[in-house]
PDB file of C-alpha atoms and ligand atoms in Angstrom:
ATOM      1  CA  UNK A 888      98.180  80.311  31.585  1.00 60.00           C
ATOM      2  CA  UNK A 889      95.859  82.868  33.096  1.00 72.00           C
ATOM      3  CA  UNK A 890      97.083  85.637  35.380  1.00 78.00           C
ATOM      4  CA  UNK A 891      94.200  85.320  37.866  1.00 81.00           C
ATOM      5  CA  UNK A 892      92.063  82.351  38.872  1.00 85.00           C
ATOM      6  CA  UNK A 893      88.561  82.637  37.458  1.00 87.00           C
ATOM      7  CA  UNK A 894      85.937  84.484  39.467  1.00 89.00           C
ATOM      8  CA  UNK A 895      83.479  81.938  40.823  1.00 88.00           C
ATOM      9  CA  UNK A 896      82.007  83.535  43.947  1.00 91.00           C
ATOM     10  CA  UNK A 897      79.831  86.528  44.659  1.00 90.00           C
ATOM     11  CA  UNK A 898      82.631  88.516  46.239  1.00 88.00           C
ATOM     12  CA  UNK A 899      85.419  87.585  43.804  1.00 89.00           C
ATOM     13  CA  UNK A 900      84.664  90.616  41.555  1.00 91.00           C
ATOM     14  CA  UNK A 901      84.736  92.951  44.573  1.00 92.00           C
ATOM     15  CA  UNK A 902      88.059  91.578  45.826  1.00 92.00           C
ATOM     16  CA  UNK A 903      89.545  91.794  42.338  1.00 92.00           C
ATOM     17  CA  UNK A 904      88.313  95.360  41.781  1.00 93.00           C
ATOM     18  CA  UNK A 905      89.962  96.520  45.000  1.00 94.00           C
ATOM     19  CA  UNK A 906      93.106  94.586  44.167  1.00 93.00           C
ATOM     20  CA  UNK A 907      93.140  96.135  40.688  1.00 93.00           C
ATOM     21  CA  UNK A 908      92.835  99.618  42.196  1.00 94.00           C
ATOM     22  CA  UNK A 909      95.770  98.964  44.566  1.00 95.00           C
ATOM     23  CA  UNK A 910      97.896  97.647  41.683  1.00 95.00           C
ATOM     24  CA  UNK A 911      96.966 100.632  39.482  1.00 95.00           C
ATOM     25  CA  UNK A 912      97.814 103.199  42.184  1.00 95.00           C
ATOM     26  CA  UNK A 913     101.082 101.414  43.009  1.00 95.00           C
ATOM     27  CA  UNK A 914     102.079 101.078  39.348  1.00 97.00           C
ATOM     28  CA  UNK A 915     101.242 104.732  38.610  1.00 95.00           C
ATOM     29  CA  UNK A 916     103.303 106.115  41.497  1.00 94.00           C
ATOM     30  CA  UNK A 917     106.194 103.685  40.949  1.00 97.00           C
ATOM     31  CA  UNK A 918     106.439 104.814  37.322  1.00 97.00           C
ATOM     32  CA  UNK A 919     105.983 108.499  38.181  1.00 95.00           C
ATOM     33  CA  UNK A 920     108.589 108.516  40.951  1.00 95.00           C
ATOM     34  CA  UNK A 921     111.048 106.344  39.011  1.00 97.00           C
ATOM     35  CA  UNK A 922     110.783 108.586  35.953  1.00 97.00           C
ATOM     36  CA  UNK A 923     111.163 111.761  38.014  1.00 95.00           C
ATOM     37  CA  UNK A 924     114.215 110.432  39.904  1.00 96.00           C
ATOM     38  CA  UNK A 925     115.990 109.590  36.653  1.00 97.00           C
ATOM     39  CA  UNK A 926     114.993 112.722  34.750  1.00 96.00           C
ATOM     40  CA  UNK A 927     115.785 115.086  37.650  1.00 93.00           C
ATOM     41  CA  UNK A 928     119.150 113.379  38.152  1.00 93.00           C
ATOM     42  CA  UNK A 929     119.976 114.172  34.550  1.00 93.00           C
ATOM     43  CA  UNK A 930     118.444 117.623  34.398  1.00 90.00           C
ATOM     44  CA  UNK A 931     119.852 118.988  37.656  1.00 87.00           C
ATOM     45  CA  UNK A 932     123.227 117.268  37.607  1.00 87.00           C
ATOM     46  CA  UNK A 933     126.270 119.305  38.541  1.00 85.00           C
ATOM     47  CA  UNK A 934     127.748 120.515  35.273  1.00 85.00           C
ATOM     48  CA  UNK A 935     131.023 122.011  36.552  1.00 86.00           C
ATOM     49  CA  UNK A 936     133.020 121.490  39.765  1.00 84.00           C
ATOM     50  CA  UNK A 937     132.401 125.033  40.968  1.00 84.00           C
ATOM     51  CA  UNK A 938     128.671 125.150  40.272  1.00 83.00           C
ATOM     52  CA  UNK A 939     126.531 126.452  43.174  1.00 83.00           C
ATOM     53  CA  UNK A 940     122.824 125.666  42.826  1.00 81.00           C
ATOM     54  CA  UNK A 941     120.305 128.491  43.424  1.00 83.00           C
ATOM     55  CA  UNK A 942     118.570 128.588  46.803  1.00 86.00           C
ATOM     56  CA  UNK A 943     115.084 127.036  46.662  1.00 84.00           C
ATOM     57  CA  UNK A 944     112.370 127.869  49.209  1.00 86.00           C
ATOM     58  CA  UNK A 945     109.585 125.392  49.886  1.00 84.00           C
ATOM     59  CA  UNK A 946     106.203 125.975  48.287  1.00 87.00           C
ATOM     60  CA  UNK A 947     103.247 125.735  50.676  1.00 89.00           C
ATOM     61  CA  UNK A 948     100.885 124.881  47.854  1.00 92.00           C
ATOM     62  CA  UNK A 949     103.090 122.046  46.602  1.00 90.00           C
ATOM     63  CA  UNK A 950     103.368 120.591  50.132  1.00 91.00           C
ATOM     64  CA  UNK A 951      99.614 120.732  50.460  1.00 93.00           C
ATOM     65  CA  UNK A 952      99.018 119.004  47.113  1.00 93.00           C
ATOM     66  CA  UNK A 953     101.314 116.083  47.775  1.00 89.00           C
ATOM     67  CA  UNK A 954      99.860 115.624  51.234  1.00 93.00           C
ATOM     68  CA  UNK A 955      96.193 115.834  50.295  1.00 95.00           C
ATOM     69  CA  UNK A 956      96.316 113.573  47.205  1.00 93.00           C
ATOM     70  CA  UNK A 957      97.937 110.580  48.983  1.00 92.00           C
ATOM     71  CA  UNK A 958      95.638 111.137  51.975  1.00 96.00           C
ATOM     72  CA  UNK A 959      92.618 110.960  49.665  1.00 95.00           C
ATOM     73  CA  UNK A 960      93.953 107.816  47.986  1.00 94.00           C
ATOM     74  CA  UNK A 961      94.625 105.931  51.222  1.00 95.00           C
ATOM     75  CA  UNK A 962      91.224 106.961  52.595  1.00 96.00           C
ATOM     76  CA  UNK A 963      89.608 105.490  49.459  1.00 96.00           C
ATOM     77  CA  UNK A 964      91.604 102.286  50.045  1.00 95.00           C
ATOM     78  CA  UNK A 965      90.567 102.244  53.699  1.00 96.00           C
ATOM     79  CA  UNK A 966      86.833 102.675  53.180  1.00 96.00           C
ATOM     80  CA  UNK A 967      86.711 100.453  50.101  1.00 95.00           C
ATOM     81  CA  UNK A 968      88.730  97.784  51.905  1.00 95.00           C
ATOM     82  CA  UNK A 969      86.499  98.021  54.983  1.00 95.00           C
ATOM     83  CA  UNK A 970      83.386  97.647  52.824  1.00 93.00           C
ATOM     84  CA  UNK A 971      84.770  94.501  51.143  1.00 92.00           C
ATOM     85  CA  UNK A 972      85.928  93.164  54.519  1.00 92.00           C
ATOM     86  CA  UNK A 973      82.490  93.545  56.072  1.00 91.00           C
ATOM     87  CA  UNK A 974      80.881  91.908  53.047  1.00 88.00           C
ATOM     88  CA  UNK A 975      83.224  88.930  53.444  1.00 88.00           C
ATOM     89  CA  UNK A 976      83.017  88.553  57.224  1.00 86.00           C
ATOM     90  CA  UNK A 977      79.265  88.836  57.792  1.00 86.00           C
ATOM     91  CA  UNK A 978      77.453  85.635  56.880  1.00 86.00           C
ATOM     92  CA  UNK A 979      73.894  86.313  55.674  1.00 87.00           C
ATOM     93  CA  UNK A 980      71.085  84.657  57.597  1.00 84.00           C
ATOM     94  CA  UNK A 981      69.596  81.539  56.063  1.00 84.00           C
ATOM     95  CA  UNK A 982      72.931  80.305  54.728  1.00 88.00           C
ATOM     96  CA  UNK A 983      73.547  76.566  54.351  1.00 89.00           C
ATOM     97  CA  UNK A 984      75.541  75.414  57.385  1.00 87.00           C
ATOM     98  CA  UNK A 985      78.580  73.250  56.722  1.00 90.00           C
ATOM     99  CA  UNK A 986      81.137  72.172  59.310  1.00 89.00           C
ATOM    100  CA  UNK A 987      84.819  71.789  58.483  1.00 91.00           C
ATOM    101  CA  UNK A 988      87.531  70.155  60.568  1.00 89.00           C
ATOM    102  CA  UNK A 989      91.163  70.500  59.540  1.00 91.00           C
ATOM    103  CA  UNK A 990      93.716  67.991  60.768  1.00 89.00           C
ATOM    104  CA  UNK A 991      97.135  66.866  59.653  1.00 89.00           C
ATOM    105  CA  UNK A 992      96.655  66.444  56.701  1.00 89.00           C
ATOM    106  CA  UNK A 993      93.106  66.443  55.518  1.00 91.00           C
ATOM    107  CA  UNK A 994      89.891  68.427  55.421  1.00 93.00           C
ATOM    108  CA  UNK A 995      86.868  66.704  56.931  1.00 90.00           C
ATOM    109  CA  UNK A 996      83.504  68.114  55.960  1.00 90.00           C
ATOM    110  CA  UNK A 997      80.193  67.480  57.725  1.00 86.00           C
ATOM    111  CA  UNK A 998      76.891  68.576  56.234  1.00 85.00           C
ATOM    112  CA  UNK A 999      73.873  69.234  58.440  1.00 77.00           C
ATOM    113  CA  UNK A1000      71.980  66.247  57.037  1.00 78.00           C
ATOM    114  CA  UNK A1001      74.782  63.842  57.909  1.00 75.00           C
ATOM    115  CA  UNK A1002      76.677  63.723  54.608  1.00 83.00           C
ATOM    116  CA  UNK A1003      80.406  63.587  55.214  1.00 83.00           C
ATOM    117  CA  UNK A1004      83.187  64.286  52.800  1.00 86.00           C
ATOM    118  CA  UNK A1005      86.958  64.151  52.820  1.00 88.00           C
ATOM    119  CA  UNK A1006      88.956  66.782  50.926  1.00 91.00           C
ATOM    120  CA  UNK A1007      85.869  67.486  48.855  1.00 90.00           C
ATOM    121  CA  UNK A1008      83.085  69.961  49.376  1.00 92.00           C
ATOM    122  CA  UNK A1009      79.858  69.997  47.387  1.00 92.00           C
ATOM    123  CA  UNK A1010      77.850  73.228  47.409  1.00 93.00           C
ATOM    124  CA  UNK A1011      75.041  74.668  45.291  1.00 92.00           C
ATOM    125  CA  UNK A1012      75.565  77.838  43.261  1.00 92.00           C
ATOM    126  CA  UNK A1013      73.528  80.946  44.030  1.00 90.00           C
ATOM    127  CA  UNK A1014      73.135  80.134  47.716  1.00 91.00           C
ATOM    128  CA  UNK A1015      75.244  81.431  50.591  1.00 93.00           C
ATOM    129  CA  UNK A1016      77.207  78.771  52.459  1.00 93.00           C
ATOM    130  CA  UNK A1017      78.388  79.352  56.002  1.00 91.00           C
ATOM    131  CA  UNK A1018      81.410  77.393  57.170  1.00 92.00           C
ATOM    132  CA  UNK A1019      82.113  76.747  60.840  1.00 89.00           C
ATOM    133  CA  UNK A1020      85.686  75.523  60.922  1.00 91.00           C
ATOM    134  CA  UNK A1021      87.873  73.998  63.616  1.00 88.00           C
ATOM    135  CA  UNK A1022      91.312  72.423  63.795  1.00 90.00           C
ATOM    136  CA  UNK A1023      92.200  69.207  65.642  1.00 86.00           C
ATOM    137  CA  UNK A1024      95.897  70.036  65.834  1.00 88.00           C
ATOM    138  CA  UNK A1025      97.750  72.996  64.284  1.00 91.00           C
ATOM    139  CA  UNK A1026      96.875  76.068  62.238  1.00 93.00           C
ATOM    140  CA  UNK A1027      95.551  75.300  58.779  1.00 94.00           C
ATOM    141  CA  UNK A1028      94.015  77.683  56.280  1.00 94.00           C
ATOM    142  CA  UNK A1029      91.034  76.945  54.064  1.00 94.00           C
ATOM    143  CA  UNK A1030      91.761  78.514  50.705  1.00 94.00           C
ATOM    144  CA  UNK A1031      89.677  78.429  47.533  1.00 93.00           C
ATOM    145  CA  UNK A1032      91.363  80.820  45.089  1.00 92.00           C
ATOM    146  CA  UNK A1033      88.481  80.908  42.599  1.00 92.00           C
ATOM    147  CA  UNK A1034      86.197  82.109  45.399  1.00 92.00           C
ATOM    148  CA  UNK A1035      88.830  84.573  46.743  1.00 92.00           C
ATOM    149  CA  UNK A1036      88.105  82.756  49.986  1.00 92.00           C
ATOM    150  CA  UNK A1037      90.802  82.151  52.592  1.00 92.00           C
ATOM    151  CA  UNK A1038      90.394  81.758  56.307  1.00 92.00           C
ATOM    152  CA  UNK A1039      92.836  80.450  58.910  1.00 93.00           C
ATOM    153  CA  UNK A1040      91.578  77.538  60.982  1.00 93.00           C
ATOM    154  CA  UNK A1041      93.123  77.917  64.425  1.00 91.00           C
ATOM    155  CA  UNK A1042      93.112  75.265  67.165  1.00 87.00           C
ATOM    156  CA  UNK A1043      91.015  76.117  70.221  1.00 83.00           C
ATOM    157  CA  UNK A1044      88.466  78.266  68.454  1.00 85.00           C
ATOM    158  CA  UNK A1045      86.001  78.348  65.597  1.00 87.00           C
ATOM    159  CA  UNK A1046      86.604  80.202  62.366  1.00 88.00           C
ATOM    160  CA  UNK A1047      83.346  81.248  60.792  1.00 88.00           C
ATOM    161  CA  UNK A1048      83.218  82.412  57.206  1.00 91.00           C
ATOM    162  CA  UNK A1049      80.943  82.271  54.207  1.00 93.00           C
ATOM    163  CA  UNK A1050      80.876  82.377  50.442  1.00 93.00           C
ATOM    164  CA  UNK A1051      78.394  82.106  47.629  1.00 93.00           C
ATOM    165  CA  UNK A1052      79.479  80.221  44.540  1.00 92.00           C
ATOM    166  CA  UNK A1053      78.251  81.763  41.300  1.00 92.00           C
ATOM    167  CA  UNK A1054      79.518  79.413  38.585  1.00 90.00           C
ATOM    168  CA  UNK A1055      79.109  75.643  38.472  1.00 92.00           C
ATOM    169  CA  UNK A1056      82.453  73.918  38.280  1.00 92.00           C
ATOM    170  CA  UNK A1057      85.266  72.216  40.125  1.00 92.00           C
ATOM    171  CA  UNK A1058      87.652  74.455  42.036  1.00 93.00           C
ATOM    172  CA  UNK A1059      90.911  73.846  43.855  1.00 93.00           C
ATOM    173  CA  UNK A1060      90.877  73.754  47.639  1.00 93.00           C
ATOM    174  CA  UNK A1061      94.224  74.316  49.341  1.00 93.00           C
ATOM    175  CA  UNK A1062      95.637  74.459  52.823  1.00 94.00           C
ATOM    176  CA  UNK A1063      97.372  77.832  52.810  1.00 92.00           C
ATOM    177  CA  UNK A1064      99.209  77.605  56.132  1.00 92.00           C
ATOM    178  CA  UNK A1065     102.323  75.456  56.478  1.00 93.00           C
ATOM    179  CA  UNK A1066     101.206  72.674  58.817  1.00 92.00           C
ATOM    180  CA  UNK A1067     103.836  69.957  58.656  1.00 89.00           C
ATOM    181  CA  UNK A1068     105.328  67.310  56.398  1.00 90.00           C
ATOM    182  CA  UNK A1069     102.337  66.692  54.186  1.00 90.00           C
ATOM    183  CA  UNK A1070     101.011  70.258  54.072  1.00 93.00           C
ATOM    184  CA  UNK A1071     101.406  70.255  50.279  1.00 91.00           C
ATOM    185  CA  UNK A1072      99.122  67.204  50.108  1.00 90.00           C
ATOM    186  CA  UNK A1073      96.350  68.840  52.105  1.00 92.00           C
ATOM    187  CA  UNK A1074      94.424  69.760  48.988  1.00 92.00           C
ATOM    188  CA  UNK A1075      91.058  68.955  47.522  1.00 93.00           C
ATOM    189  CA  UNK A1076      88.200  70.162  45.382  1.00 93.00           C
ATOM    190  CA  UNK A1077      85.122  72.269  45.835  1.00 93.00           C
ATOM    191  CA  UNK A1078      82.280  71.269  43.540  1.00 93.00           C
ATOM    192  CA  UNK A1079      79.853  74.103  42.846  1.00 92.00           C
ATOM    193  CA  UNK A1080      76.693  72.533  41.443  1.00 91.00           C
ATOM    194  CA  UNK A1081      73.440  73.727  39.943  1.00 92.00           C
ATOM    195  CA  UNK A1082      70.766  73.578  42.659  1.00 90.00           C
ATOM    196  CA  UNK A1083      69.032  70.597  40.995  1.00 90.00           C
ATOM    197  CA  UNK A1084      72.326  68.695  40.725  1.00 89.00           C
ATOM    198  CA  UNK A1085      73.081  69.551  44.328  1.00 89.00           C
ATOM    199  CA  UNK A1086      69.722  68.154  45.450  1.00 86.00           C
ATOM    200  CA  UNK A1087      70.446  65.006  43.457  1.00 85.00           C
ATOM    201  CA  UNK A1088      73.852  64.760  45.130  1.00 84.00           C
ATOM    202  CA  UNK A1089      72.277  65.234  48.576  1.00 83.00           C
ATOM    203  CA  UNK A1090      69.696  62.529  47.989  1.00 81.00           C
ATOM    204  CA  UNK A1091      72.281  60.096  46.633  1.00 75.00           C
ATOM    205  CA  UNK A1092      74.610  58.172  48.904  1.00 69.00           C
ATOM    206  CA  UNK A1093      74.097  57.239  52.514  1.00 65.00           C
ATOM    207  CA  UNK A1094      73.705  60.399  54.525  1.00 64.00           C
ATOM    208  CA  UNK A1095      73.871  58.598  57.851  1.00 72.00           C
ATOM    209  CA  UNK A1096      72.406  60.338  60.842  1.00 75.00           C
ATOM    210  CA  UNK A1097      72.130  64.103  60.805  1.00 78.00           C
ATOM    211  CA  UNK A1098      74.729  66.197  62.554  1.00 76.00           C
ATOM    212  CA  UNK A1099      72.202  67.226  65.197  1.00 78.00           C
ATOM    213  CA  UNK A1100      71.227  63.593  65.818  1.00 77.00           C
ATOM    214  CA  UNK A1101      74.904  62.648  66.170  1.00 77.00           C
ATOM    215  CA  UNK A1102      75.202  65.529  68.632  1.00 78.00           C
ATOM    216  CA  UNK A1103      72.153  64.320  70.566  1.00 78.00           C
ATOM    217  CA  UNK A1104      73.831  60.931  70.927  1.00 77.00           C
ATOM    218  CA  UNK A1105      77.017  62.525  72.271  1.00 78.00           C
ATOM    219  CA  UNK A1106      74.888  64.619  74.613  1.00 80.00           C
ATOM    220  CA  UNK A1107      73.686  61.333  76.149  1.00 76.00           C
ATOM    221  CA  UNK A1108      77.082  59.624  76.051  1.00 77.00           C
ATOM    222  CA  UNK A1109      78.772  62.439  77.924  1.00 75.00           C
ATOM    223  CA  UNK A1110      75.808  62.532  80.331  1.00 73.00           C
ATOM    224  CA  UNK A1111      75.223  66.227  79.607  1.00 77.00           C
ATOM    225  CA  UNK A1112      71.513  65.503  79.905  1.00 74.00           C
ATOM    226  CA  UNK A1113      71.758  64.640  83.616  1.00 73.00           C
ATOM    227  CA  UNK A1114      72.310  68.334  84.437  1.00 74.00           C
ATOM    228  CA  UNK A1115      71.033  70.183  81.384  1.00 77.00           C
ATOM    229  CA  UNK A1116      67.483  68.986  81.750  1.00 71.00           C
ATOM    230  CA  UNK A1117      64.466  70.948  80.693  1.00 69.00           C
ATOM    231  CA  UNK A1118      62.692  71.030  84.049  1.00 65.00           C
ATOM    232  CA  UNK A1119      62.970  73.890  86.469  1.00 63.00           C
ATOM    233  CA  UNK A1120      65.381  73.101  89.301  1.00 66.00           C
ATOM    234  CA  UNK A1121      67.795  71.176  87.073  1.00 70.00           C
ATOM    235  CA  UNK A1122      71.447  71.474  88.048  1.00 74.00           C
ATOM    236  CA  UNK A1123      72.443  73.169  84.803  1.00 74.00           C
ATOM    237  CA  UNK A1124      70.647  75.712  82.645  1.00 76.00           C
ATOM    238  CA  UNK A1125      68.283  74.363  80.015  1.00 75.00           C
ATOM    239  CA  UNK A1126      69.703  74.488  76.504  1.00 78.00           C
ATOM    240  CA  UNK A1127      66.350  74.665  74.743  1.00 78.00           C
ATOM    241  CA  UNK A1128      66.062  77.891  72.752  1.00 75.00           C
ATOM    242  CA  UNK A1129      69.514  78.936  73.964  1.00 79.00           C
ATOM    243  CA  UNK A1130      71.301  79.432  70.653  1.00 81.00           C
ATOM    244  CA  UNK A1131      71.359  83.055  69.568  1.00 79.00           C
ATOM    245  CA  UNK A1132      69.887  84.267  72.868  1.00 81.00           C
ATOM    246  CA  UNK A1133      71.498  86.726  75.247  1.00 83.00           C
ATOM    247  CA  UNK A1134      72.761  84.982  78.382  1.00 81.00           C
ATOM    248  CA  UNK A1135      73.060  86.731  81.743  1.00 81.00           C
ATOM    249  CA  UNK A1136      76.325  85.873  83.424  1.00 81.00           C
ATOM    250  CA  UNK A1137      77.513  86.000  86.997  1.00 79.00           C
ATOM    251  CA  UNK A1138      78.836  89.466  87.656  1.00 79.00           C
ATOM    252  CA  UNK A1139      76.126  91.121  85.635  1.00 80.00           C
ATOM    253  CA  UNK A1140      77.649  90.796  82.167  1.00 83.00           C
ATOM    254  CA  UNK A1141      75.825  89.348  79.197  1.00 83.00           C
ATOM    255  CA  UNK A1142      76.928  87.322  76.210  1.00 83.00           C
ATOM    256  CA  UNK A1143      75.183  86.133  73.058  1.00 82.00           C
ATOM    257  CA  UNK A1144      75.087  82.338  72.935  1.00 80.00           C
ATOM    258  CA  UNK A1145      76.847  81.829  69.611  1.00 81.00           C
ATOM    259  CA  UNK A1146      79.115  78.984  68.503  1.00 81.00           C
ATOM    260  CA  UNK A1147      82.138  80.524  70.226  1.00 82.00           C
ATOM    261  CA  UNK A1148      80.332  80.829  73.569  1.00 82.00           C
ATOM    262  CA  UNK A1149      78.935  77.280  73.397  1.00 81.00           C
ATOM    263  CA  UNK A1150      82.377  75.956  72.564  1.00 80.00           C
ATOM    264  CA  UNK A1151      83.908  77.798  75.497  1.00 80.00           C
ATOM    265  CA  UNK A1152      81.181  76.586  77.831  1.00 80.00           C
ATOM    266  CA  UNK A1153      81.987  72.970  76.934  1.00 80.00           C
ATOM    267  CA  UNK A1154      85.793  73.174  76.965  1.00 79.00           C
ATOM    268  CA  UNK A1155      86.183  75.744  79.742  1.00 77.00           C
ATOM    269  CA  UNK A1156      82.885  75.899  81.651  1.00 77.00           C
ATOM    270  CA  UNK A1157      84.109  78.177  84.452  1.00 76.00           C
ATOM    271  CA  UNK A1158      85.136  80.964  82.083  1.00 77.00           C
ATOM    272  CA  UNK A1159      81.695  82.556  81.819  1.00 78.00           C
ATOM    273  CA  UNK A1160      79.174  81.156  84.266  1.00 78.00           C
ATOM    274  CA  UNK A1161      75.463  81.603  83.819  1.00 80.00           C
ATOM    275  CA  UNK A1162      73.895  83.669  86.579  1.00 76.00           C
ATOM    276  CA  UNK A1163      72.320  81.559  89.314  1.00 74.00           C
ATOM    277  CA  UNK A1164      74.229  78.315  88.632  1.00 76.00           C
ATOM    278  CA  UNK A1165      77.137  76.963  90.709  1.00 75.00           C
ATOM    279  CA  UNK A1166      80.515  76.210  89.048  1.00 76.00           C
ATOM    280  CA  UNK A1167      80.024  72.443  89.063  1.00 74.00           C
ATOM    281  CA  UNK A1168      80.438  71.551  85.408  1.00 78.00           C
ATOM    282  CA  UNK A1169      83.660  69.662  84.634  1.00 74.00           C
ATOM    283  CA  UNK A1170      85.710  70.617  81.606  1.00 76.00           C
ATOM    284  CA  UNK A1171      85.383  68.488  78.498  1.00 72.00           C
ATOM    285  CA  UNK A1172      88.639  69.801  77.046  1.00 73.00           C
ATOM    286  CA  UNK A1173      90.409  66.865  75.396  1.00 71.00           C
ATOM    287  CA  UNK A1174      87.477  64.513  75.957  1.00 74.00           C
ATOM    288  CA  UNK A1175      85.579  65.522  72.851  1.00 77.00           C
ATOM    289  CA  UNK A1176      87.116  65.854  69.387  1.00 78.00           C
ATOM    290  CA  UNK A1177      86.552  68.961  67.314  1.00 78.00           C
ATOM    291  CA  UNK A1178      84.138  66.981  65.155  1.00 78.00           C
ATOM    292  CA  UNK A1179      82.259  65.982  68.300  1.00 80.00           C
ATOM    293  CA  UNK A1180      82.119  69.598  69.465  1.00 81.00           C
ATOM    294  CA  UNK A1181      80.646  70.617  66.112  1.00 82.00           C
ATOM    295  CA  UNK A1182      78.035  67.870  66.455  1.00 83.00           C
ATOM    296  CA  UNK A1183      77.125  68.926  69.998  1.00 83.00           C
ATOM    297  CA  UNK A1184      76.772  72.514  68.875  1.00 82.00           C
ATOM    298  CA  UNK A1185      74.653  71.477  65.891  1.00 82.00           C
ATOM    299  CA  UNK A1186      72.422  69.632  68.367  1.00 84.00           C
ATOM    300  CA  UNK A1187      72.143  72.647  70.683  1.00 83.00           C
ATOM    301  CA  UNK A1188      71.356  74.810  67.656  1.00 82.00           C
ATOM    302  CA  UNK A1189      68.642  72.384  66.627  1.00 80.00           C
ATOM    303  CA  UNK A1190      66.941  73.025  69.986  1.00 78.00           C
ATOM    304  CA  UNK A1191      66.342  76.630  68.885  1.00 75.00           C
ATOM    305  CA  UNK A1192      64.067  76.910  65.905  1.00 66.00           C
ATOM    306  CA  UNK A1193      65.584  79.483  63.552  1.00 54.00           C
ATOM    307  CA  UNK A1194      66.144  79.811  59.814  1.00 48.00           C
ATOM    308  CA  UNK A1195      69.908  79.544  60.406  1.00 45.00           C
ATOM    309  CA  UNK A1196      69.530  76.082  61.917  1.00 42.00           C
ATOM    310  CA  UNK A1197      69.660  74.682  58.393  1.00 44.00           C
ATOM    311  CA  UNK A1198      68.454  71.278  57.359  1.00 43.00           C
ATOM    312  CA  UNK A1199      69.001  69.630  60.729  1.00 43.00           C
ATOM    313  CA  UNK A1200      65.632  68.773  62.232  1.00 43.00           C
ATOM    314  CA  UNK A1201      65.282  68.898  65.999  1.00 42.00           C
ATOM    315  CA  UNK A1202      65.834  65.590  67.681  1.00 40.00           C
ATOM    316  CA  UNK A1203      62.751  63.950  69.176  1.00 41.00           C
ATOM    317  CA  UNK A1204      62.000  65.382  72.575  1.00 40.00           C
ATOM    318  CA  UNK A1205      62.419  62.027  74.306  1.00 40.00           C
ATOM    319  CA  UNK A1206      66.151  62.268  73.616  1.00 38.00           C
ATOM    320  CA  UNK A1207      66.416  65.410  75.702  1.00 39.00           C
ATOM    321  CA  UNK A1208      64.836  64.027  78.837  1.00 40.00           C
ATOM    322  CA  UNK A1209      67.239  63.353  81.650  1.00 43.00           C
ATOM    323  CA  UNK A1210      68.117  59.729  82.231  1.00 41.00           C
ATOM    324  CA  UNK A1211      66.591  58.899  85.594  1.00 40.00           C
ATOM    325  CA  UNK A1212      68.558  56.382  87.584  1.00 39.00           C
TER     326      UNK A1212
HETATM  327 CU1  CUA B2393      97.071  72.130  56.749  1.00 97.24          CU
HETATM  328 CU2  CUA B2393      98.889  73.216  55.653  1.00 97.24          CU
END
């Protein structure tokens, strides 16, 4: 049995190096202090009932040394840890976009091209993968030990994280947050494939409609298009080219239109109103599943040409026109 899971992602070696450093520092000081406690207890024990120990005055130099050395060590841990943290939390641009929904007790995966998976995730090696994750019910946690990848998936918000697999293989996927009776069964596999094999996997099987196309359909179903039309004078702001842009809000503040803002604008539209528009949009909280929200957001993303939009092609423009009565 191996002590650590194998390293199969680009940041696994960095996480392990930091972890190794923490273990080494902890082991060194545990041994040092333990040894000193025992040896001093023996060496300076009271040898006779009347023994009076000599008076000891503190040494300024000694105080300085055992203050500065630990300070240096924890500062190394802090800056090293921060560097690894930033590496892990900042998805590179141009990553493959994959959408994950956790629910009791399964992982549902949606790829941009329409492929769907259950408790399985296929990814290519050597390419960053960005996960946008949501929960339909309670807190789950997406954990792939071989990738040193773990991120809580919390209801009511998106968790965004990324990884890059480095070694082809099959790796355990766990739910790492106790989420009810069948939490222990909420497991699966991540398949890291050579790029050619991944392409073959993508082209095999029925992909169905792309995520953005599914989102375009929901956009019609929920009648979003009656207000969010492209023409000037529409009741709601146009969504074309919105994703990634800075939005001016009522009250003079601004916000970048990312996944979190789009999600909030659908589930709680009054929270941050766009300047110049009245608060007339109803909330869609509870009317659209998390999977549906991800599809809508994929559709809105597809209206903004950008390298991060992934494989999802923009829907034909006829689908965005308002339905005239
Ligand atoms: Cu989901 Cu534990």
